[in-house]
Amino acid sequence: MIRFSSIGDIVLTTPVLRCLKNQLDGEVEIHYLTKKQYKSIVDSNPNVSKVYTIEKSTNEIIADLKNEGYDYIVDLHKNLRSKRVIKKLKCLSFSFEKLNYQKWLMTSFKINKLPNIHIVERYLNAVKYLGVENDGVGLEYYIPTKDKVDVNTLPSNFKNGYVSFAIGAQHATKCLPEHKIISICKQLQQPVVLLGGKEDAEKAERIVKAVGANVFNACGKFNLNQSASLVQQSKVLITHDTGLMHIGAALGIKIVSVWGNTIPEFGMYPYYPTQPEKFVMIENKNLNCRPCSKIGYDKCPKKHFKCMEDIAVSEVVKSTLQN
């Protein structure tokens, strides 16, 4: 199976891994090809026998892959790199529909030709030929024992429960403005663990200073699996359209997802196939400029950033506090 990046996209492939492993006849061995920085996401997955990684080029591993004698390639990235691997290995391959044209129509002209189907279903359609069907179990994320965080190491007021808040995203236009995050944390009036990478640490420090001891800055202090462990032990996860949202769904946590320039209709909302009550999606649907991109920008192209600025803090807080 090939999926080079990123965090959420790789987590979204886990139902395909499980269904292939459990539903194909005979002994099934699955190898996974991804980028080196994402290896930890699939390393502990019991459905994966071996993980191959690249740093820059598929040339790094082509010879090793050729020696494996694969029967099939499941290409869930579908780019030039993955096509090159398929060409070199010369075995039967399966892929999925990326919907690039439909996404372009939606972002450029707001013409919605997007199918009402989650990307997990599109991933699973790639292996339909093999007789594999969706088992309805959902996503999976396996945290190795060494990365499980003891909540007793957090400040004492966090030991009786907390809200996890993934404050970052790959692009700024997917993120709530800092002042909104501060308002949400203040109005929640309960412990909040801020999650993100090193690039989010300074912003998180400013939020802690503005809110006080009820907020703990975990940004950049924990690796991805440890951050997942903190999510797993939280009461609810507030998140943008980002990788931790999908990790939260894989761990069965209630999710409050806040959407900026991207839209759930792209098919990458929290995947709870049998428990839709486990997530809430909050978005500004009253804009004719949204979605402006299928990924995101460093700044709002219109300079008003109303997709996030007009999000009601009270709605986020209410959704978080509801059982």
Tab-separated table of C-alpha atoms in Angstrom:
chain	number	residue	atom	x	y	z
A	1	MET	CA	0.000	0.000	0.000
A	2	ILE	CA	1.251	3.452	-0.898
A	3	ARG	CA	0.369	6.648	0.938
A	4	PHE	CA	3.295	9.043	1.346
A	5	SER	CA	1.584	11.744	3.417
A	6	SER	CA	0.152	13.330	5.481
A	7	ILE	CA	-0.931	12.369	9.006
A	8	GLY	CA	-4.696	12.342	8.489
A	9	ASP	CA	-4.538	10.813	5.018
A	10	ILE	CA	-2.496	7.891	6.343
A	11	VAL	CA	-4.854	7.305	9.287
A	12	LEU	CA	-7.736	7.276	6.793
A	13	THR	CA	-6.171	4.270	5.024
A	14	THR	CA	-6.416	2.034	8.121
A	15	PRO	CA	-9.848	0.538	7.304
A	16	VAL	CA	-8.442	-0.642	3.962
A	17	LEU	CA	-5.497	-2.300	5.720
A	18	ARG	CA	-7.777	-4.108	8.167
A	19	CYS	CA	-10.295	-5.212	5.555
A	20	LEU	CA	-7.571	-6.521	3.230
A	21	LYS	CA	-5.950	-8.426	6.084
A	22	ASN	CA	-9.182	-9.949	7.376
A	23	GLN	CA	-11.159	-10.583	4.212
A	24	LEU	CA	-8.712	-11.956	1.650
A	25	ASP	CA	-8.294	-15.727	1.570
A	26	GLY	CA	-5.094	-17.316	2.812
A	27	GLU	CA	-2.129	-15.682	4.476
A	28	VAL	CA	-2.021	-11.963	3.717
A	29	GLU	CA	1.105	-9.870	4.152
A	30	ILE	CA	0.809	-6.106	3.741
A	31	HIS	CA	3.743	-3.715	3.382
A	32	TYR	CA	3.299	0.047	3.604
A	33	LEU	CA	5.262	2.707	1.710
A	34	THR	CA	5.271	6.219	3.176
A	35	LYS	CA	7.563	9.140	3.988
A	36	LYS	CA	10.051	8.634	6.790
A	37	GLN	CA	8.507	11.275	9.057
A	38	TYR	CA	5.164	9.426	9.040
A	39	LYS	CA	6.493	5.934	9.792
A	40	SER	CA	5.279	5.975	13.409
A	41	ILE	CA	1.649	6.202	12.243
A	42	VAL	CA	1.672	2.678	10.794
A	43	ASP	CA	4.627	1.118	12.618
A	44	SER	CA	2.492	-0.402	15.382
A	45	ASN	CA	-0.452	-1.369	13.178
A	46	PRO	CA	-0.854	-5.178	13.470
A	47	ASN	CA	-2.232	-5.344	9.921
A	48	VAL	CA	1.097	-4.112	8.509
A	49	SER	CA	4.015	-6.548	8.321
A	50	LYS	CA	6.678	-4.136	7.105
A	51	VAL	CA	7.035	-0.395	6.561
A	52	TYR	CA	9.191	1.051	3.795
A	53	THR	CA	10.022	4.744	3.827
A	54	ILE	CA	11.520	7.389	1.600
A	55	GLU	CA	13.042	10.755	2.424
A	56	LYS	CA	13.146	12.399	-1.008
A	57	SER	CA	12.911	9.877	-3.813
A	58	THR	CA	11.458	6.448	-4.504
A	59	ASN	CA	14.888	5.560	-5.936
A	60	GLU	CA	15.894	5.005	-2.314
A	61	ILE	CA	13.779	1.842	-2.027
A	62	ILE	CA	12.889	0.583	-5.533
A	63	ALA	CA	15.522	-2.197	-5.457
A	64	ASP	CA	14.249	-3.443	-2.072
A	65	LEU	CA	10.648	-3.343	-3.244
A	66	LYS	CA	11.498	-5.332	-6.364
A	67	ASN	CA	12.963	-8.088	-4.176
A	68	GLU	CA	9.668	-8.517	-2.305
A	69	GLY	CA	7.745	-10.041	-5.232
A	70	TYR	CA	4.441	-8.311	-4.575
A	71	ASP	CA	1.127	-9.589	-5.960
A	72	TYR	CA	-0.678	-6.234	-5.818
A	73	ILE	CA	-0.074	-2.544	-5.238
A	74	VAL	CA	-2.822	-0.462	-3.644
A	75	ASP	CA	-2.003	3.124	-4.549
A	76	LEU	CA	-3.854	5.461	-2.203
A	77	HIS	CA	-1.739	8.480	-3.063
A	78	LYS	CA	-1.980	8.508	-6.856
A	79	ASN	CA	0.765	10.957	-7.777
A	80	LEU	CA	3.865	10.820	-9.981
A	81	ARG	CA	5.911	9.135	-7.255
A	82	SER	CA	3.422	6.350	-6.670
A	83	LYS	CA	2.943	5.836	-10.410
A	84	ARG	CA	6.700	5.488	-10.766
A	85	VAL	CA	6.705	2.712	-8.145
A	86	ILE	CA	3.915	0.917	-10.005
A	87	LYS	CA	5.798	1.202	-13.291
A	88	LYS	CA	9.000	-0.194	-11.757
A	89	LEU	CA	7.375	-3.091	-9.905
A	90	LYS	CA	5.242	-4.217	-12.846
A	91	CYS	CA	2.412	-5.834	-10.916
A	92	LEU	CA	-1.348	-5.394	-10.802
A	93	SER	CA	-2.282	-2.121	-9.115
A	94	PHE	CA	-5.434	-0.494	-7.792
A	95	SER	CA	-6.134	3.156	-7.072
A	96	PHE	CA	-8.962	5.535	-6.212
A	97	GLU	CA	-10.683	8.560	-7.688
A	98	LYS	CA	-9.060	11.761	-6.401
A	99	LEU	CA	-11.898	14.056	-7.577
A	100	ASN	CA	-9.439	16.797	-8.544
A	101	TYR	CA	-11.734	18.123	-11.282
A	102	GLN	CA	-14.760	18.226	-8.965
A	103	LYS	CA	-12.699	19.971	-6.259
A	104	TRP	CA	-11.476	22.499	-8.827
A	105	LEU	CA	-15.049	23.239	-9.897
A	106	MET	CA	-16.016	23.748	-6.260
A	107	THR	CA	-13.092	25.981	-5.281
A	108	SER	CA	-13.019	27.990	-8.512
A	109	PHE	CA	-16.689	28.350	-9.451
A	110	LYS	CA	-18.619	26.982	-6.420
A	111	ILE	CA	-20.198	24.348	-8.659
A	112	ASN	CA	-20.787	21.312	-6.472
A	113	LYS	CA	-20.308	18.080	-8.407
A	114	LEU	CA	-18.728	16.324	-5.410
A	115	PRO	CA	-20.193	12.906	-4.594
A	116	ASN	CA	-21.648	12.487	-1.109
A	117	ILE	CA	-19.061	9.898	-0.127
A	118	HIS	CA	-16.324	9.849	2.507
A	119	ILE	CA	-12.761	9.371	1.304
A	120	VAL	CA	-12.564	6.105	3.276
A	121	GLU	CA	-15.291	4.733	1.020
A	122	ARG	CA	-13.335	5.885	-2.047
A	123	TYR	CA	-10.218	4.212	-0.670
A	124	LEU	CA	-12.170	0.987	-0.134
A	125	ASN	CA	-13.577	1.151	-3.663
A	126	ALA	CA	-9.987	0.797	-4.851
A	127	VAL	CA	-9.892	-2.797	-3.554
A	128	LYS	CA	-13.463	-3.748	-4.460
A	129	TYR	CA	-12.090	-5.885	-7.314
A	130	LEU	CA	-10.470	-8.141	-4.701
A	131	GLY	CA	-13.833	-8.769	-3.043
A	132	VAL	CA	-13.093	-6.508	-0.080
A	133	GLU	CA	-15.996	-4.674	1.568
A	134	ASN	CA	-16.285	-2.061	4.286
A	135	ASP	CA	-16.596	-3.774	7.675
A	136	GLY	CA	-18.015	-0.609	9.262
A	137	VAL	CA	-15.521	-0.664	12.137
A	138	GLY	CA	-13.991	2.718	11.320
A	139	LEU	CA	-10.462	4.074	11.685
A	140	GLU	CA	-7.668	2.655	13.828
A	141	TYR	CA	-4.664	4.160	15.574
A	142	TYR	CA	-2.218	2.106	17.605
A	143	ILE	CA	-0.165	3.839	20.286
A	144	PRO	CA	2.947	1.900	21.373
A	145	THR	CA	3.260	1.354	25.126
A	146	LYS	CA	6.384	3.522	25.337
A	147	ASP	CA	4.423	6.536	24.044
A	148	LYS	CA	1.434	6.305	26.383
A	149	VAL	CA	1.413	9.457	28.504
A	150	ASP	CA	0.662	9.200	32.215
A	151	VAL	CA	-1.845	11.995	32.956
A	152	ASN	CA	-0.424	12.165	36.462
A	153	THR	CA	2.569	13.945	34.921
A	154	LEU	CA	0.270	16.839	33.941
A	155	PRO	CA	-0.567	19.629	36.398
A	156	SER	CA	-2.778	18.441	39.278
A	157	ASN	CA	-5.915	20.198	38.019
A	158	PHE	CA	-5.801	18.085	34.826
A	159	LYS	CA	-5.966	14.709	36.565
A	160	ASN	CA	-9.763	14.649	36.774
A	161	GLY	CA	-10.292	15.241	33.073
A	162	TYR	CA	-9.531	17.797	30.395
A	163	VAL	CA	-10.411	18.987	26.902
A	164	SER	CA	-7.782	18.487	24.182
A	165	PHE	CA	-7.496	21.292	21.630
A	166	ALA	CA	-5.502	20.811	18.413
A	167	ILE	CA	-4.689	24.450	17.697
A	168	GLY	CA	-2.600	24.026	14.544
A	169	ALA	CA	-3.032	22.882	10.955
A	170	GLN	CA	-0.881	22.619	7.868
A	171	HIS	CA	-2.252	25.936	6.570
A	172	ALA	CA	-3.181	29.091	8.481
A	173	THR	CA	-6.582	29.439	6.793
A	174	LYS	CA	-7.645	26.180	8.441
A	175	CYS	CA	-6.959	27.612	11.927
A	176	LEU	CA	-9.096	29.677	14.260
A	177	PRO	CA	-7.527	33.059	15.023
A	178	GLU	CA	-5.630	33.165	18.304
A	179	HIS	CA	-8.141	35.491	19.971
A	180	LYS	CA	-10.935	33.007	19.235
A	181	ILE	CA	-8.980	30.150	20.801
A	182	ILE	CA	-8.351	32.294	23.884
A	183	SER	CA	-12.075	33.099	24.176
A	184	ILE	CA	-13.031	29.431	23.834
A	185	CYS	CA	-10.546	28.357	26.526
A	186	LYS	CA	-11.760	31.085	28.900
A	187	GLN	CA	-15.445	30.239	28.422
A	188	LEU	CA	-14.903	26.487	28.826
A	189	GLN	CA	-13.764	27.103	32.415
A	190	GLN	CA	-12.091	23.700	32.599
A	191	PRO	CA	-8.606	22.284	31.934
A	192	VAL	CA	-7.507	22.415	28.293
A	193	VAL	CA	-4.433	20.731	26.790
A	194	LEU	CA	-3.176	22.564	23.697
A	195	LEU	CA	-1.795	20.186	21.067
A	196	GLY	CA	0.343	20.903	18.025
A	197	GLY	CA	3.874	20.872	16.687
A	198	LYS	CA	6.896	22.982	17.585
A	199	GLU	CA	5.635	25.594	15.125
A	200	ASP	CA	2.574	26.092	17.368
A	201	ALA	CA	4.484	26.406	20.668
A	202	GLU	CA	4.832	30.214	20.739
A	203	LYS	CA	1.160	30.746	19.930
A	204	ALA	CA	0.262	28.234	22.635
A	205	GLU	CA	2.405	30.117	25.180
A	206	ARG	CA	0.540	33.328	24.423
A	207	ILE	CA	-2.764	31.489	24.914
A	208	VAL	CA	-1.570	30.134	28.284
A	209	LYS	CA	-0.580	33.650	29.396
A	210	ALA	CA	-3.966	35.023	28.361
A	211	VAL	CA	-6.051	32.262	29.973
A	212	GLY	CA	-4.043	31.047	32.966
A	213	ALA	CA	-3.475	27.769	34.802
A	214	ASN	CA	-6.444	26.024	33.205
A	215	VAL	CA	-4.453	25.699	29.975
A	216	PHE	CA	-1.421	23.443	29.467
A	217	ASN	CA	0.881	23.951	26.477
A	218	ALA	CA	1.787	20.536	25.050
A	219	CYS	CA	2.757	21.874	21.604
A	220	GLY	CA	6.132	20.566	20.509
A	221	LYS	CA	6.692	18.791	23.837
A	222	PHE	CA	5.322	15.421	22.747
A	223	ASN	CA	5.763	13.283	19.657
A	224	LEU	CA	2.760	12.355	17.506
A	225	ASN	CA	1.965	9.117	19.324
A	226	GLN	CA	2.222	10.863	22.695
A	227	SER	CA	-0.096	13.615	21.456
A	228	ALA	CA	-2.496	10.869	20.361
A	229	SER	CA	-2.280	9.422	23.876
A	230	LEU	CA	-3.273	12.804	25.333
A	231	VAL	CA	-6.212	12.954	22.912
A	232	GLN	CA	-7.260	9.414	23.869
A	233	GLN	CA	-7.427	10.343	27.557
A	234	SER	CA	-9.346	13.583	27.039
A	235	LYS	CA	-13.087	14.089	27.411
A	236	VAL	CA	-13.469	15.746	24.012
A	237	LEU	CA	-11.233	17.005	21.195
A	238	ILE	CA	-11.637	20.448	19.636
A	239	THR	CA	-9.817	20.487	16.325
A	240	HIS	CA	-9.438	22.078	12.939
A	241	ASP	CA	-9.471	20.110	9.677
A	242	THR	CA	-6.164	18.403	10.432
A	243	GLY	CA	-4.453	15.101	11.223
A	244	LEU	CA	-5.331	14.985	14.919
A	245	MET	CA	-9.007	15.170	13.967
A	246	HIS	CA	-8.685	11.798	12.223
A	247	ILE	CA	-6.561	10.384	15.041
A	248	GLY	CA	-9.317	11.436	17.458
A	249	ALA	CA	-11.893	9.586	15.351
A	250	ALA	CA	-9.648	6.515	15.265
A	251	LEU	CA	-9.464	6.604	19.063
A	252	GLY	CA	-13.240	6.961	19.482
A	253	ILE	CA	-13.152	10.419	21.046
A	254	LYS	CA	-15.973	12.948	20.766
A	255	ILE	CA	-14.886	15.579	18.250
A	256	VAL	CA	-15.824	19.212	17.765
A	257	SER	CA	-14.356	20.098	14.367
A	258	VAL	CA	-14.111	23.725	13.276
A	259	TRP	CA	-13.820	24.371	9.537
A	260	GLY	CA	-12.250	27.381	7.830
A	261	ASN	CA	-11.451	27.593	4.135
A	262	THR	CA	-11.990	23.851	3.507
A	263	ILE	CA	-15.344	22.068	3.604
A	264	PRO	CA	-16.542	18.666	4.865
A	265	GLU	CA	-17.974	17.995	1.400
A	266	PHE	CA	-14.458	17.196	0.204
A	267	GLY	CA	-15.069	13.923	2.043
A	268	MET	CA	-12.557	14.176	4.885
A	269	TYR	CA	-14.715	14.918	7.900
A	270	PRO	CA	-14.443	12.745	11.070
A	271	TYR	CA	-15.135	9.150	10.073
A	272	TYR	CA	-17.650	7.559	12.440
A	273	PRO	CA	-19.596	5.238	10.097
A	274	THR	CA	-21.989	3.972	12.797
A	275	GLN	CA	-21.774	6.770	15.404
A	276	PRO	CA	-22.502	10.142	13.766
A	277	GLU	CA	-23.364	11.519	17.199
A	278	LYS	CA	-19.655	11.342	18.109
A	279	PHE	CA	-18.767	14.461	16.131
A	280	VAL	CA	-19.974	18.000	15.544
A	281	MET	CA	-18.941	20.139	12.571
A	282	ILE	CA	-18.946	23.907	12.957
A	283	GLU	CA	-18.567	26.070	9.852
A	284	ASN	CA	-19.647	29.347	8.293
A	285	LYS	CA	-21.943	28.369	5.441
A	286	ASN	CA	-22.894	31.937	4.537
A	287	LEU	CA	-19.900	32.827	2.370
A	288	ASN	CA	-19.700	32.815	-1.411
A	289	CYS	CA	-15.887	32.639	-1.294
A	290	ARG	CA	-15.729	29.333	0.577
A	291	PRO	CA	-14.090	26.939	-0.143
A	292	CYS	CA	-11.238	28.984	-1.584
A	293	SER	CA	-8.842	26.023	-1.714
A	294	LYS	CA	-8.913	22.253	-1.276
A	295	ILE	CA	-5.885	22.604	1.021
A	296	GLY	CA	-5.340	26.119	2.343
A	297	TYR	CA	-3.303	29.322	2.318
A	298	ASP	CA	-0.980	31.234	4.634
A	299	LYS	CA	-3.445	34.136	4.599
A	300	CYS	CA	-7.048	34.722	3.585
A	301	PRO	CA	-7.071	35.620	-0.151
A	302	LYS	CA	-9.947	38.059	0.511
A	303	LYS	CA	-8.195	39.538	3.575
A	304	HIS	CA	-11.327	39.285	5.766
A	305	PHE	CA	-11.000	35.642	6.947
A	306	LYS	CA	-14.721	35.531	7.692
A	307	CYS	CA	-14.814	31.731	7.426
A	308	MET	CA	-13.106	31.669	10.822
A	309	GLU	CA	-13.666	35.172	12.208
A	310	ASP	CA	-17.445	34.699	12.028
A	311	ILE	CA	-17.419	31.372	13.881
A	312	ALA	CA	-19.390	31.823	17.108
A	313	VAL	CA	-17.236	31.034	20.140
A	314	SER	CA	-20.413	30.184	22.068
A	315	GLU	CA	-21.255	27.454	19.535
A	316	VAL	CA	-17.862	25.808	19.963
A	317	VAL	CA	-18.129	25.993	23.742
A	318	LYS	CA	-21.694	24.654	23.821
A	319	SER	CA	-20.818	21.745	21.528
A	320	THR	CA	-17.778	20.899	23.638
A	321	LEU	CA	-19.669	20.873	26.931
A	322	GLN	CA	-22.599	18.797	25.646
A	323	ASN	CA	-22.510	15.107	26.540
